[in-house]
Amino acid sequence: MENVSGIVIAFISGVVGPIGVLYLKHLLDKRKVKPDMVKDTLRVSELVTTKIEHIKDEFKADRVWITQFHNGGNFYPTGKSMAKFSIMYETVNPGISSVQSNFHNIPVNLFSKSINELLSNESIEISDYKDETIATFGLKYIAEDTGCKSGYLFAIKTIDDKFIGCLGLDYTKRKTKLDEESIKHLQVYATSLGGVLMTHLEQ
């Protein structure tokens, strides 16, 4: 009889033990301090804004901006999410118009040429929008609307190569041709921005 009791006790302990551990873990998880979404957003915004202001000053651009891809509505009748992008960060020189409000919830397919080019080749270099020999990937009419004479775009990707946005530099006062070293430097900046933005998105 004592042997039977021991087996029963061992059986109960074997079942209740793991359940008790799981319950304790559940209680501890509930008590963990969750990240403050507002504080985290403001922190990332400050980091990104400081970085693009530095880029604007270093490369003497008139306007620097960052777009990010996001969901935006659903297709009818499938319910599939629409891929869109918005300018989330922007810095401009005094006297230069902002374009951020013009690029909000824009369907990706409207800029498929330029986005495909960034996806494949990481950057778009347009030293003169009026030069017919330079490919503009469907961006020429946007440049005309925003007064952009030269523009440079760089893909923002995560460490695992996910394409999450774009870094853009606009020159509105004069045509500007960036050298190869500057282009490489800006690609490094884009990679760095990808790390900051992805860390924020994962929290």
PDB file of C-alpha atoms in Angstrom:
ATOM      1  CA  MET A   1       0.000   0.000   0.000  1.00  0.00           C
ATOM      2  CA  GLU A   2       2.842   2.371   0.840  1.00  0.00           C
ATOM      3  CA  ASN A   3       4.368   1.694  -2.564  1.00  0.00           C
ATOM      4  CA  VAL A   4       1.071   2.557  -4.254  1.00  0.00           C
ATOM      5  CA  SER A   5       0.834   5.824  -2.268  1.00  0.00           C
ATOM      6  CA  GLY A   6       4.369   6.747  -3.269  1.00  0.00           C
ATOM      7  CA  ILE A   7       3.578   6.142  -6.911  1.00  0.00           C
ATOM      8  CA  VAL A   8       0.425   8.274  -6.675  1.00  0.00           C
ATOM      9  CA  ILE A   9       2.308  11.119  -4.960  1.00  0.00           C
ATOM     10  CA  ALA A  10       5.075  10.945  -7.560  1.00  0.00           C
ATOM     11  CA  PHE A  11       2.492  10.990 -10.339  1.00  0.00           C
ATOM     12  CA  ILE A  12       0.685  14.028  -8.870  1.00  0.00           C
ATOM     13  CA  SER A  13       3.973  15.856  -8.342  1.00  0.00           C
ATOM     14  CA  GLY A  14       5.001  15.081 -11.901  1.00  0.00           C
ATOM     15  CA  VAL A  15       1.803  16.614 -13.271  1.00  0.00           C
ATOM     16  CA  VAL A  16       1.330  19.525 -10.890  1.00  0.00           C
ATOM     17  CA  GLY A  17       5.017  20.454 -10.986  1.00  0.00           C
ATOM     18  CA  PRO A  18       5.147  21.520 -14.633  1.00  0.00           C
ATOM     19  CA  ILE A  19       1.724  23.176 -14.381  1.00  0.00           C
ATOM     20  CA  GLY A  20       2.921  25.098 -11.347  1.00  0.00           C
ATOM     21  CA  VAL A  21       6.016  26.223 -13.228  1.00  0.00           C
ATOM     22  CA  LEU A  22       3.920  27.379 -16.169  1.00  0.00           C
ATOM     23  CA  TYR A  23       1.526  29.258 -13.881  1.00  0.00           C
ATOM     24  CA  LEU A  24       4.411  30.958 -12.095  1.00  0.00           C
ATOM     25  CA  LYS A  25       5.934  31.953 -15.441  1.00  0.00           C
ATOM     26  CA  HIS A  26       2.566  33.385 -16.493  1.00  0.00           C
ATOM     27  CA  LEU A  27       2.409  35.512 -13.338  1.00  0.00           C
ATOM     28  CA  LEU A  28       5.962  36.765 -13.848  1.00  0.00           C
ATOM     29  CA  ASP A  29       5.297  37.615 -17.507  1.00  0.00           C
ATOM     30  CA  LYS A  30       2.259  39.665 -16.499  1.00  0.00           C
ATOM     31  CA  ARG A  31       4.372  41.653 -14.075  1.00  0.00           C
ATOM     32  CA  LYS A  32       7.059  42.478 -16.644  1.00  0.00           C
ATOM     33  CA  VAL A  33       7.247  46.145 -17.497  1.00  0.00           C
ATOM     34  CA  LYS A  34       6.123  46.642 -21.077  1.00  0.00           C
ATOM     35  CA  PRO A  35       7.937  49.212 -23.248  1.00  0.00           C
ATOM     36  CA  ASP A  36       6.411  52.675 -23.189  1.00  0.00           C
ATOM     37  CA  MET A  37       5.262  53.062 -26.789  1.00  0.00           C
ATOM     38  CA  VAL A  38       5.143  56.866 -26.701  1.00  0.00           C
ATOM     39  CA  LYS A  39       8.575  57.251 -25.082  1.00  0.00           C
ATOM     40  CA  ASP A  40      10.090  54.716 -27.451  1.00  0.00           C
ATOM     41  CA  THR A  41       8.585  56.432 -30.500  1.00  0.00           C
ATOM     42  CA  LEU A  42       9.903  59.821 -29.376  1.00  0.00           C
ATOM     43  CA  ARG A  43      13.355  58.365 -28.710  1.00  0.00           C
ATOM     44  CA  VAL A  44      13.566  56.791 -32.165  1.00  0.00           C
ATOM     45  CA  SER A  45      12.190  59.956 -33.780  1.00  0.00           C
ATOM     46  CA  GLU A  46      14.898  62.027 -32.113  1.00  0.00           C
ATOM     47  CA  LEU A  47      17.617  59.604 -33.232  1.00  0.00           C
ATOM     48  CA  VAL A  48      16.415  59.516 -36.825  1.00  0.00           C
ATOM     49  CA  THR A  49      15.805  63.260 -37.054  1.00  0.00           C
ATOM     50  CA  THR A  50      19.280  64.000 -35.696  1.00  0.00           C
ATOM     51  CA  LYS A  51      20.805  61.594 -38.229  1.00  0.00           C
ATOM     52  CA  ILE A  52      18.999  63.029 -41.275  1.00  0.00           C
ATOM     53  CA  GLU A  53      19.828  66.586 -40.185  1.00  0.00           C
ATOM     54  CA  HIS A  54      23.462  65.530 -40.056  1.00  0.00           C
ATOM     55  CA  ILE A  55      23.129  64.005 -43.539  1.00  0.00           C
ATOM     56  CA  LYS A  56      21.562  67.227 -44.852  1.00  0.00           C
ATOM     57  CA  ASP A  57      24.415  69.318 -43.486  1.00  0.00           C
ATOM     58  CA  GLU A  58      27.204  66.927 -44.488  1.00  0.00           C
ATOM     59  CA  PHE A  59      26.063  66.554 -48.098  1.00  0.00           C
ATOM     60  CA  LYS A  60      24.668  70.095 -48.413  1.00  0.00           C
ATOM     61  CA  ALA A  61      21.204  68.873 -49.408  1.00  0.00           C
ATOM     62  CA  ASP A  62      18.146  71.119 -49.265  1.00  0.00           C
ATOM     63  CA  ARG A  63      15.729  68.417 -48.137  1.00  0.00           C
ATOM     64  CA  VAL A  64      16.249  64.963 -46.640  1.00  0.00           C
ATOM     65  CA  TRP A  65      13.453  62.516 -45.963  1.00  0.00           C
ATOM     66  CA  ILE A  66      12.698  58.913 -45.069  1.00  0.00           C
ATOM     67  CA  THR A  67       9.804  56.810 -46.305  1.00  0.00           C
ATOM     68  CA  GLN A  68       8.600  53.620 -44.637  1.00  0.00           C
ATOM     69  CA  PHE A  69       6.405  50.866 -46.038  1.00  0.00           C
ATOM     70  CA  HIS A  70       3.255  49.932 -44.164  1.00  0.00           C
ATOM     71  CA  ASN A  71      -0.176  48.356 -44.559  1.00  0.00           C
ATOM     72  CA  GLY A  72      -3.026  50.621 -45.580  1.00  0.00           C
ATOM     73  CA  GLY A  73      -6.535  49.301 -46.106  1.00  0.00           C
ATOM     74  CA  ASN A  74      -7.627  46.097 -47.782  1.00  0.00           C
ATOM     75  CA  PHE A  75      -8.505  44.982 -51.285  1.00  0.00           C
ATOM     76  CA  TYR A  76     -12.097  44.073 -52.062  1.00  0.00           C
ATOM     77  CA  PRO A  77     -13.230  41.288 -52.008  1.00  0.00           C
ATOM     78  CA  THR A  78     -10.105  39.315 -50.996  1.00  0.00           C
ATOM     79  CA  GLY A  79      -9.326  41.348 -47.875  1.00  0.00           C
ATOM     80  CA  LYS A  80      -5.614  41.280 -48.723  1.00  0.00           C
ATOM     81  CA  SER A  81      -3.619  44.172 -47.224  1.00  0.00           C
ATOM     82  CA  MET A  82      -2.494  46.986 -49.514  1.00  0.00           C
ATOM     83  CA  ALA A  83       1.203  47.853 -49.507  1.00  0.00           C
ATOM     84  CA  LYS A  84       1.676  51.606 -49.066  1.00  0.00           C
ATOM     85  CA  PHE A  85       4.375  54.032 -48.006  1.00  0.00           C
ATOM     86  CA  SER A  86       4.559  57.394 -46.272  1.00  0.00           C
ATOM     87  CA  ILE A  87       7.262  59.968 -45.581  1.00  0.00           C
ATOM     88  CA  MET A  88       7.732  59.491 -41.851  1.00  0.00           C
ATOM     89  CA  TYR A  89      10.715  61.792 -41.262  1.00  0.00           C
ATOM     90  CA  GLU A  90      11.840  64.951 -43.021  1.00  0.00           C
ATOM     91  CA  THR A  91      14.173  67.878 -42.525  1.00  0.00           C
ATOM     92  CA  VAL A  92      14.421  70.935 -44.800  1.00  0.00           C
ATOM     93  CA  ASN A  93      16.551  74.045 -45.057  1.00  0.00           C
ATOM     94  CA  PRO A  94      15.000  77.463 -44.403  1.00  0.00           C
ATOM     95  CA  GLY A  95      12.943  78.592 -47.378  1.00  0.00           C
ATOM     96  CA  ILE A  96      12.598  75.046 -48.769  1.00  0.00           C
ATOM     97  CA  SER A  97       9.097  73.586 -48.968  1.00  0.00           C
ATOM     98  CA  SER A  98       8.194  70.407 -47.098  1.00  0.00           C
ATOM     99  CA  VAL A  99       6.847  67.440 -49.080  1.00  0.00           C
ATOM    100  CA  GLN A 100       5.938  65.190 -46.164  1.00  0.00           C
ATOM    101  CA  SER A 101       2.206  65.927 -46.257  1.00  0.00           C
ATOM    102  CA  ASN A 102       2.104  65.111 -49.995  1.00  0.00           C
ATOM    103  CA  PHE A 103       3.350  61.563 -49.471  1.00  0.00           C
ATOM    104  CA  HIS A 104       1.017  59.871 -47.028  1.00  0.00           C
ATOM    105  CA  ASN A 105      -0.526  56.443 -47.600  1.00  0.00           C
ATOM    106  CA  ILE A 106       0.767  56.233 -51.167  1.00  0.00           C
ATOM    107  CA  PRO A 107       0.153  52.848 -52.890  1.00  0.00           C
ATOM    108  CA  VAL A 108       3.480  51.172 -53.705  1.00  0.00           C
ATOM    109  CA  ASN A 109       2.339  50.267 -57.219  1.00  0.00           C
ATOM    110  CA  LEU A 110       2.240  53.968 -58.196  1.00  0.00           C
ATOM    111  CA  PHE A 111       6.037  54.062 -57.854  1.00  0.00           C
ATOM    112  CA  SER A 112       6.810  50.520 -58.983  1.00  0.00           C
ATOM    113  CA  LYS A 113       9.685  51.559 -61.315  1.00  0.00           C
ATOM    114  CA  SER A 114      11.677  53.420 -58.692  1.00  0.00           C
ATOM    115  CA  ILE A 115      10.912  50.962 -55.890  1.00  0.00           C
ATOM    116  CA  ASN A 116      11.944  47.992 -58.041  1.00  0.00           C
ATOM    117  CA  GLU A 117      15.178  49.794 -58.910  1.00  0.00           C
ATOM    118  CA  LEU A 118      15.923  50.386 -55.222  1.00  0.00           C
ATOM    119  CA  LEU A 119      15.070  46.784 -54.404  1.00  0.00           C
ATOM    120  CA  SER A 120      17.477  45.516 -57.066  1.00  0.00           C
ATOM    121  CA  ASN A 121      20.323  48.034 -57.022  1.00  0.00           C
ATOM    122  CA  GLU A 122      20.106  49.757 -53.623  1.00  0.00           C
ATOM    123  CA  SER A 123      20.233  53.338 -54.959  1.00  0.00           C
ATOM    124  CA  ILE A 124      19.004  55.820 -57.561  1.00  0.00           C
ATOM    125  CA  GLU A 125      21.304  58.674 -58.600  1.00  0.00           C
ATOM    126  CA  ILE A 126      19.809  61.556 -60.581  1.00  0.00           C
ATOM    127  CA  SER A 127      22.273  64.417 -60.803  1.00  0.00           C
ATOM    128  CA  ASP A 128      20.095  66.362 -63.255  1.00  0.00           C
ATOM    129  CA  TYR A 129      16.374  65.692 -63.691  1.00  0.00           C
ATOM    130  CA  LYS A 130      16.393  67.620 -66.985  1.00  0.00           C
ATOM    131  CA  ASP A 131      19.136  65.466 -68.512  1.00  0.00           C
ATOM    132  CA  GLU A 132      17.289  63.088 -70.850  1.00  0.00           C
ATOM    133  CA  THR A 133      20.201  60.624 -70.786  1.00  0.00           C
ATOM    134  CA  ILE A 134      19.743  59.940 -67.059  1.00  0.00           C
ATOM    135  CA  ALA A 135      17.116  57.374 -66.043  1.00  0.00           C
ATOM    136  CA  THR A 136      14.610  58.888 -63.600  1.00  0.00           C
ATOM    137  CA  PHE A 137      12.452  55.760 -63.021  1.00  0.00           C
ATOM    138  CA  GLY A 138       9.184  57.655 -63.145  1.00  0.00           C
ATOM    139  CA  LEU A 139      10.286  60.331 -60.658  1.00  0.00           C
ATOM    140  CA  LYS A 140      10.684  63.252 -63.070  1.00  0.00           C
ATOM    141  CA  TYR A 141       7.162  64.627 -62.664  1.00  0.00           C
ATOM    142  CA  ILE A 142       7.516  64.465 -58.871  1.00  0.00           C
ATOM    143  CA  ALA A 143      10.765  66.420 -59.137  1.00  0.00           C
ATOM    144  CA  GLU A 144       9.014  69.072 -61.210  1.00  0.00           C
ATOM    145  CA  ASP A 145       6.201  69.354 -58.656  1.00  0.00           C
ATOM    146  CA  THR A 146       8.614  69.655 -55.724  1.00  0.00           C
ATOM    147  CA  GLY A 147      11.206  71.879 -57.406  1.00  0.00           C
ATOM    148  CA  CYS A 148      13.923  69.227 -57.216  1.00  0.00           C
ATOM    149  CA  LYS A 149      16.902  69.665 -59.571  1.00  0.00           C
ATOM    150  CA  SER A 150      18.910  66.649 -58.365  1.00  0.00           C
ATOM    151  CA  GLY A 151      17.882  63.687 -56.239  1.00  0.00           C
ATOM    152  CA  TYR A 152      19.445  60.654 -54.604  1.00  0.00           C
ATOM    153  CA  LEU A 153      17.532  57.717 -53.120  1.00  0.00           C
ATOM    154  CA  PHE A 154      18.864  54.800 -51.070  1.00  0.00           C
ATOM    155  CA  ALA A 155      17.131  51.599 -50.031  1.00  0.00           C
ATOM    156  CA  ILE A 156      16.756  51.135 -46.281  1.00  0.00           C
ATOM    157  CA  LYS A 157      17.020  47.458 -45.439  1.00  0.00           C
ATOM    158  CA  THR A 158      17.281  45.423 -42.273  1.00  0.00           C
ATOM    159  CA  ILE A 159      20.205  43.187 -41.374  1.00  0.00           C
ATOM    160  CA  ASP A 160      18.269  40.233 -42.846  1.00  0.00           C
ATOM    161  CA  ASP A 161      17.724  42.157 -46.119  1.00  0.00           C
ATOM    162  CA  LYS A 162      14.093  43.192 -45.633  1.00  0.00           C
ATOM    163  CA  PHE A 163      13.288  46.316 -47.661  1.00  0.00           C
ATOM    164  CA  ILE A 164      11.522  48.642 -45.201  1.00  0.00           C
ATOM    165  CA  GLY A 165      11.943  52.131 -46.633  1.00  0.00           C
ATOM    166  CA  CYS A 166      13.970  54.711 -48.463  1.00  0.00           C
ATOM    167  CA  LEU A 167      16.367  57.555 -47.645  1.00  0.00           C
ATOM    168  CA  GLY A 168      16.065  60.511 -50.024  1.00  0.00           C
ATOM    169  CA  LEU A 169      18.155  63.647 -50.603  1.00  0.00           C
ATOM    170  CA  ASP A 170      16.769  66.523 -52.687  1.00  0.00           C
ATOM    171  CA  TYR A 171      18.696  69.434 -54.161  1.00  0.00           C
ATOM    172  CA  THR A 172      16.352  72.271 -55.128  1.00  0.00           C
ATOM    173  CA  LYS A 173      18.644  75.298 -55.449  1.00  0.00           C
ATOM    174  CA  ARG A 174      21.250  73.863 -57.793  1.00  0.00           C
ATOM    175  CA  LYS A 175      22.108  70.688 -59.644  1.00  0.00           C
ATOM    176  CA  THR A 176      24.459  68.526 -57.584  1.00  0.00           C
ATOM    177  CA  LYS A 177      26.505  65.508 -58.626  1.00  0.00           C
ATOM    178  CA  LEU A 178      27.695  63.412 -55.702  1.00  0.00           C
ATOM    179  CA  ASP A 179      30.931  61.484 -56.093  1.00  0.00           C
ATOM    180  CA  GLU A 180      31.322  57.742 -55.570  1.00  0.00           C
ATOM    181  CA  GLU A 181      32.689  58.148 -52.051  1.00  0.00           C
ATOM    182  CA  SER A 182      29.639  60.186 -51.021  1.00  0.00           C
ATOM    183  CA  ILE A 183      27.309  57.562 -52.492  1.00  0.00           C
ATOM    184  CA  LYS A 184      29.027  54.801 -50.511  1.00  0.00           C
ATOM    185  CA  HIS A 185      28.898  56.901 -47.375  1.00  0.00           C
ATOM    186  CA  LEU A 186      25.162  57.476 -47.825  1.00  0.00           C
ATOM    187  CA  GLN A 187      24.602  53.744 -48.317  1.00  0.00           C
ATOM    188  CA  VAL A 188      26.241  53.206 -44.927  1.00  0.00           C
ATOM    189  CA  TYR A 189      23.892  55.797 -43.435  1.00  0.00           C
ATOM    190  CA  ALA A 190      20.913  53.983 -44.969  1.00  0.00           C
ATOM    191  CA  THR A 191      22.067  50.703 -43.428  1.00  0.00           C
ATOM    192  CA  SER A 192      22.437  52.377 -40.046  1.00  0.00           C
ATOM    193  CA  LEU A 193      18.935  53.842 -40.307  1.00  0.00           C
ATOM    194  CA  GLY A 194      17.606  50.392 -41.131  1.00  0.00           C
ATOM    195  CA  GLY A 195      18.952  49.096 -37.834  1.00  0.00           C
ATOM    196  CA  VAL A 196      17.360  51.919 -35.831  1.00  0.00           C
ATOM    197  CA  LEU A 197      13.979  51.645 -37.542  1.00  0.00           C
ATOM    198  CA  MET A 198      13.801  47.853 -37.384  1.00  0.00           C
ATOM    199  CA  THR A 199      14.646  47.801 -33.687  1.00  0.00           C
ATOM    200  CA  HIS A 200      11.725  50.158 -33.105  1.00  0.00           C
ATOM    201  CA  LEU A 201       9.347  48.098 -35.261  1.00  0.00           C
ATOM    202  CA  GLU A 202      10.143  44.896 -33.367  1.00  0.00           C
ATOM    203  CA  GLN A 203       9.330  46.373 -29.945  1.00  0.00           C
TER     204      GLN A 203
END
